[in-house]
Tab-separated table of C-alpha atoms in Angstrom:
chain	number	residue	atom	x	y	z
F	15	UNK	CA	29.331	52.848	27.036
F	16	UNK	CA	27.324	53.678	24.189
F	17	UNK	CA	24.073	55.807	24.784
F	18	UNK	CA	21.505	53.264	24.408
F	19	UNK	CA	23.892	50.189	24.185
F	20	UNK	CA	21.468	48.728	27.022
F	21	UNK	CA	18.591	50.126	26.100
F	22	UNK	CA	16.273	47.097	28.097
F	23	UNK	CA	18.138	47.607	30.786
F	24	UNK	CA	16.031	48.172	34.201
F	25	UNK	CA	16.513	48.186	37.925
F	26	UNK	CA	16.144	45.053	40.124
F	27	UNK	CA	12.673	44.530	41.797
F	28	UNK	CA	12.270	42.239	44.816
F	29	UNK	CA	10.490	39.505	42.502
F	30	UNK	CA	14.182	39.152	40.787
F	31	UNK	CA	15.786	37.937	44.235
F	32	UNK	CA	14.573	34.077	42.910
F	33	UNK	CA	16.223	34.505	39.695
F	34	UNK	CA	19.214	35.277	41.247
F	35	UNK	CA	19.157	32.737	43.312
F	36	UNK	CA	18.372	29.879	41.079
F	37	UNK	CA	21.496	31.415	38.767
F	38	UNK	CA	23.815	30.945	41.651
F	39	UNK	CA	22.678	27.611	41.956
F	40	UNK	CA	22.193	26.511	38.304
F	41	UNK	CA	24.212	28.533	36.497
F	42	UNK	CA	27.379	29.160	38.927
F	43	UNK	CA	26.910	32.644	39.004
F	44	UNK	CA	29.437	33.083	42.154
F	45	UNK	CA	28.053	34.180	45.512
F	46	UNK	CA	30.614	37.128	45.434
F	47	UNK	CA	29.479	38.872	42.315
F	48	UNK	CA	27.378	41.536	42.837
F	49	UNK	CA	23.994	42.128	40.526
F	50	UNK	CA	23.312	45.602	39.644
F	51	UNK	CA	20.667	45.401	37.801
F	52	UNK	CA	18.646	43.342	34.593
F	53	UNK	CA	19.612	44.060	31.119
F	54	UNK	CA	16.619	41.935	29.685
F	55	UNK	CA	13.743	40.427	30.388
F	56	UNK	CA	11.541	38.330	29.193
F	57	UNK	CA	7.747	38.799	28.106
F	58	UNK	CA	6.427	38.055	31.320
F	59	UNK	CA	8.903	40.423	33.052
F	60	UNK	CA	11.136	37.677	34.249
F	61	UNK	CA	15.097	39.048	34.146
F	62	UNK	CA	16.643	36.627	31.095
F	63	UNK	CA	20.008	38.596	31.630
F	64	UNK	CA	21.682	39.934	34.557
F	65	UNK	CA	23.754	42.967	34.553
F	66	UNK	CA	26.626	42.336	36.905
F	67	UNK	CA	29.410	44.600	38.306
F	68	UNK	CA	32.505	43.644	36.410
F	69	UNK	CA	34.533	43.412	39.947
F	70	UNK	CA	33.898	41.019	42.720
F	71	UNK	CA	35.075	40.816	46.502
F	72	UNK	CA	37.334	37.924	47.599
F	73	UNK	CA	39.771	36.886	50.484
F	74	UNK	CA	43.821	37.323	49.290
F	75	UNK	CA	45.422	33.820	49.900
F	76	UNK	CA	48.072	32.050	48.312
F	77	UNK	CA	51.581	32.711	47.175
F	78	UNK	CA	51.482	32.856	43.826
F	79	UNK	CA	51.295	35.808	41.696
F	80	UNK	CA	47.479	36.221	40.750
F	81	UNK	CA	47.621	36.082	45.298
F	82	UNK	CA	50.278	38.597	45.262
F	83	UNK	CA	48.316	41.313	42.664
F	84	UNK	CA	45.318	40.727	44.673
F	85	UNK	CA	46.982	41.675	47.882
F	86	UNK	CA	47.707	44.721	46.202
F	87	UNK	CA	44.515	45.578	45.717
F	88	UNK	CA	43.776	44.969	48.939
F	89	UNK	CA	46.714	47.968	50.137
F	90	UNK	CA	44.821	49.714	47.618
F	91	UNK	CA	41.465	49.446	49.097
F	92	UNK	CA	42.650	49.388	52.996
F	93	UNK	CA	40.487	46.529	53.321
F	94	UNK	CA	40.933	42.673	54.333
F	95	UNK	CA	39.319	41.744	51.056
F	96	UNK	CA	40.673	42.634	47.617
F	97	UNK	CA	38.448	43.176	44.096
F	98	UNK	CA	39.129	40.552	41.642
F	99	UNK	CA	38.120	40.986	37.716
F	100	UNK	CA	34.652	39.589	36.699
F	101	UNK	CA	34.734	39.739	33.397
F	102	UNK	CA	31.166	38.365	32.760
F	103	UNK	CA	29.343	41.512	33.116
F	104	UNK	CA	26.303	40.014	30.990
F	105	UNK	CA	24.642	36.696	32.700
F	106	UNK	CA	22.315	34.522	31.377
F	107	UNK	CA	19.788	33.315	33.492
F	108	UNK	CA	17.028	31.764	32.147
F	109	UNK	CA	16.653	28.499	33.459
F	110	UNK	CA	15.398	27.003	29.904
F	111	UNK	CA	17.460	29.405	27.747
F	112	UNK	CA	20.600	27.900	29.545
F	113	UNK	CA	20.077	24.534	29.255
F	114	UNK	CA	18.916	25.084	25.987
F	115	UNK	CA	22.592	26.836	24.812
F	116	UNK	CA	24.087	24.366	27.486
F	117	UNK	CA	22.817	21.475	24.927
F	118	UNK	CA	24.450	23.091	21.480
F	119	UNK	CA	27.692	24.115	23.625
F	120	UNK	CA	27.938	20.014	23.891
F	121	UNK	CA	27.395	19.428	20.536
F	122	UNK	CA	30.266	21.673	19.292
F	123	UNK	CA	28.116	24.724	18.664
F	124	UNK	CA	31.410	27.413	20.072
F	125	UNK	CA	33.186	25.421	17.617
F	126	UNK	CA	31.442	25.568	14.627
F	127	UNK	CA	30.531	29.397	15.150
F	128	UNK	CA	34.489	30.070	15.199
F	129	UNK	CA	34.746	28.250	11.933
F	130	UNK	CA	32.262	30.263	10.900
F	131	UNK	CA	34.626	33.483	11.844
F	132	UNK	CA	37.215	32.028	10.742
F	133	UNK	CA	36.031	31.667	7.292
F	134	UNK	CA	34.551	35.061	6.596
F	135	UNK	CA	36.901	38.188	7.340
F	136	UNK	CA	33.995	40.781	7.312
F	137	UNK	CA	32.199	38.586	9.947
F	138	UNK	CA	35.472	38.385	11.743
F	139	UNK	CA	35.809	42.047	12.058
F	140	UNK	CA	32.025	43.173	12.924
F	141	UNK	CA	32.782	40.591	15.798
F	142	UNK	CA	35.969	42.399	16.753
F	143	UNK	CA	34.237	45.329	16.382
F	144	UNK	CA	31.273	43.607	18.702
F	145	UNK	CA	33.540	42.542	21.756
F	146	UNK	CA	35.360	45.882	21.421
F	147	UNK	CA	31.768	47.730	22.114
F	148	UNK	CA	31.257	44.964	25.123
F	149	UNK	CA	34.143	46.069	26.652
F	150	UNK	CA	33.278	49.664	26.846
F	151	UNK	CA	30.295	48.573	28.171
F	152	UNK	CA	32.125	46.809	30.935
F	153	UNK	CA	34.875	49.409	31.614
F	154	UNK	CA	32.130	51.916	32.094
F	155	UNK	CA	30.145	50.179	34.488
F	156	UNK	CA	33.137	50.937	37.204
F	157	UNK	CA	33.157	53.915	38.545
F	158	UNK	CA	36.288	56.635	38.372
F	159	UNK	CA	37.791	55.250	41.635
F	160	UNK	CA	37.739	51.244	40.435
F	161	UNK	CA	39.236	52.249	36.946
F	162	UNK	CA	42.324	54.087	38.244
F	163	UNK	CA	42.624	50.704	40.865
F	164	UNK	CA	42.985	48.502	37.965
F	165	UNK	CA	45.164	51.022	36.040
F	166	UNK	CA	47.318	50.623	39.212
F	167	UNK	CA	47.025	47.165	39.373
F	168	UNK	CA	47.558	46.198	35.715
F	169	UNK	CA	47.328	42.846	34.239
F	170	UNK	CA	44.287	40.847	34.281
F	171	UNK	CA	42.484	44.238	36.025
F	172	UNK	CA	42.784	45.829	33.071
F	173	UNK	CA	43.204	43.101	30.297
F	174	UNK	CA	40.638	41.519	31.249
F	175	UNK	CA	37.964	44.253	31.943
F	176	UNK	CA	39.021	47.171	29.730
F	177	UNK	CA	41.008	45.423	26.702
F	178	UNK	CA	39.253	41.822	25.790
F	179	UNK	CA	35.737	41.028	24.872
F	180	UNK	CA	33.378	38.764	26.056
F	181	UNK	CA	33.891	36.584	28.533
F	182	UNK	CA	37.531	38.665	29.212
F	183	UNK	CA	39.421	35.895	26.823
F	184	UNK	CA	42.689	36.331	25.935
F	185	UNK	CA	43.070	38.364	22.414
F	186	UNK	CA	43.329	36.042	19.110
F	187	UNK	CA	46.446	36.234	17.265
F	188	UNK	CA	45.467	33.473	15.110
F	189	UNK	CA	47.116	34.918	11.600
F	190	UNK	CA	48.098	37.591	13.342
F	191	UNK	CA	45.339	39.686	12.930
F	192	UNK	CA	45.257	41.045	16.638
F	193	UNK	CA	41.220	40.550	16.348
F	194	UNK	CA	39.468	39.953	19.234
F	195	UNK	CA	37.307	36.930	18.047
F	196	UNK	CA	37.690	34.418	20.961
F	197	UNK	CA	34.739	32.058	21.142
F	198	UNK	CA	34.064	29.689	24.477
F	199	UNK	CA	30.832	30.664	26.032
F	200	UNK	CA	28.189	30.596	24.234
F	201	UNK	CA	25.632	31.484	26.884
F	202	UNK	CA	27.860	34.447	27.357
F	203	UNK	CA	27.752	35.351	23.705
F	204	UNK	CA	24.140	34.644	24.054
F	205	UNK	CA	23.802	36.981	26.565
F	206	UNK	CA	25.344	39.689	24.936
F	207	UNK	CA	23.500	39.205	21.751
F	208	UNK	CA	19.939	39.387	23.824
F	209	UNK	CA	21.063	42.732	26.069
F	210	UNK	CA	22.040	44.322	22.962
F	211	UNK	CA	19.260	43.420	20.318
F	212	UNK	CA	21.699	41.056	18.280
F	213	UNK	CA	25.356	43.207	18.739
F	214	UNK	CA	27.048	39.744	18.939
F	215	UNK	CA	27.343	37.677	15.642
F	216	UNK	CA	28.226	34.393	17.771
F	217	UNK	CA	24.912	35.338	19.784
F	218	UNK	CA	22.685	35.323	16.178
F	219	UNK	CA	23.902	32.158	15.157
F	220	UNK	CA	22.940	30.349	18.589
F	221	UNK	CA	19.913	31.794	18.205
F	222	UNK	CA	19.026	30.627	14.650
F	223	UNK	CA	20.516	27.389	16.040
F	224	UNK	CA	17.622	26.840	18.745
F	225	UNK	CA	15.333	28.556	16.111
F	226	UNK	CA	16.347	25.547	14.474
F	227	UNK	CA	15.658	23.117	16.802
F	228	UNK	CA	19.636	22.274	17.236
F	229	UNK	CA	19.757	21.608	20.418
F	230	UNK	CA	16.946	19.363	20.689
F	231	UNK	CA	18.595	17.163	18.015
F	232	UNK	CA	21.991	17.368	20.599
F	233	UNK	CA	19.458	16.157	23.432
F	234	UNK	CA	18.286	13.285	20.925
F	235	UNK	CA	21.594	12.431	20.136
F	236	UNK	CA	22.289	12.532	24.061
F	237	UNK	CA	19.576	9.783	24.942
F	238	UNK	CA	20.232	7.641	21.953
F	239	UNK	CA	24.122	7.147	23.399
F	240	UNK	CA	22.619	6.601	26.460
F	241	UNK	CA	20.210	4.138	25.098
F	242	UNK	CA	22.812	2.214	23.391
F	243	UNK	CA	25.484	2.178	26.347
F	244	UNK	CA	22.608	0.198	28.156
F	245	UNK	CA	22.346	-1.983	26.022
F	246	UNK	CA	25.932	-2.846	25.292
F	247	UNK	CA	26.764	-2.242	29.668
């Protein structure tokens, strides 16, 4: 990964365990994902963004192509378990921020961000470059042996971890640009933004929406809708 790309990264501390447990419970961080460290802490030293290993250990099962690929990984590692891609190398774990960003998603924030990118080619190209830096960072978290395994397996092991951006989403070929400009999970883009001091234009949009209190607008609209349904029910 680029030197200094995760300038705020720090090792795990004993006190971080409760935050990790909370992330698994509240924001559904898969229990099979290994947390490598903390990519960003708040002013009190509490984890805001976790740094996660891009591979997770799972048991092979099923008869579909994905299961067959996992079985090949099992054979490669000589183990009863297999390594599946986990493209979310940066995971937003602050409970309050997760709640607020979730409101923005519910209110259509992801679609709004995508429209802004589609309307500005310069922004789209900046975002594409940022996604590629994320991919390089994620690929760089793997050991040489792990990268070799992924390249042998091919498919999602390479595409989701090496060739795609935040979240491992498929390349967006709308308009034939081939740019990595998919926007789906605002939590993932905001985590990238926080961990890299702003290297994600969607994350910057999220910050602007939070600063403007747009999440509170969504919450207010939800409350009003709930009250209306009670009256009409």
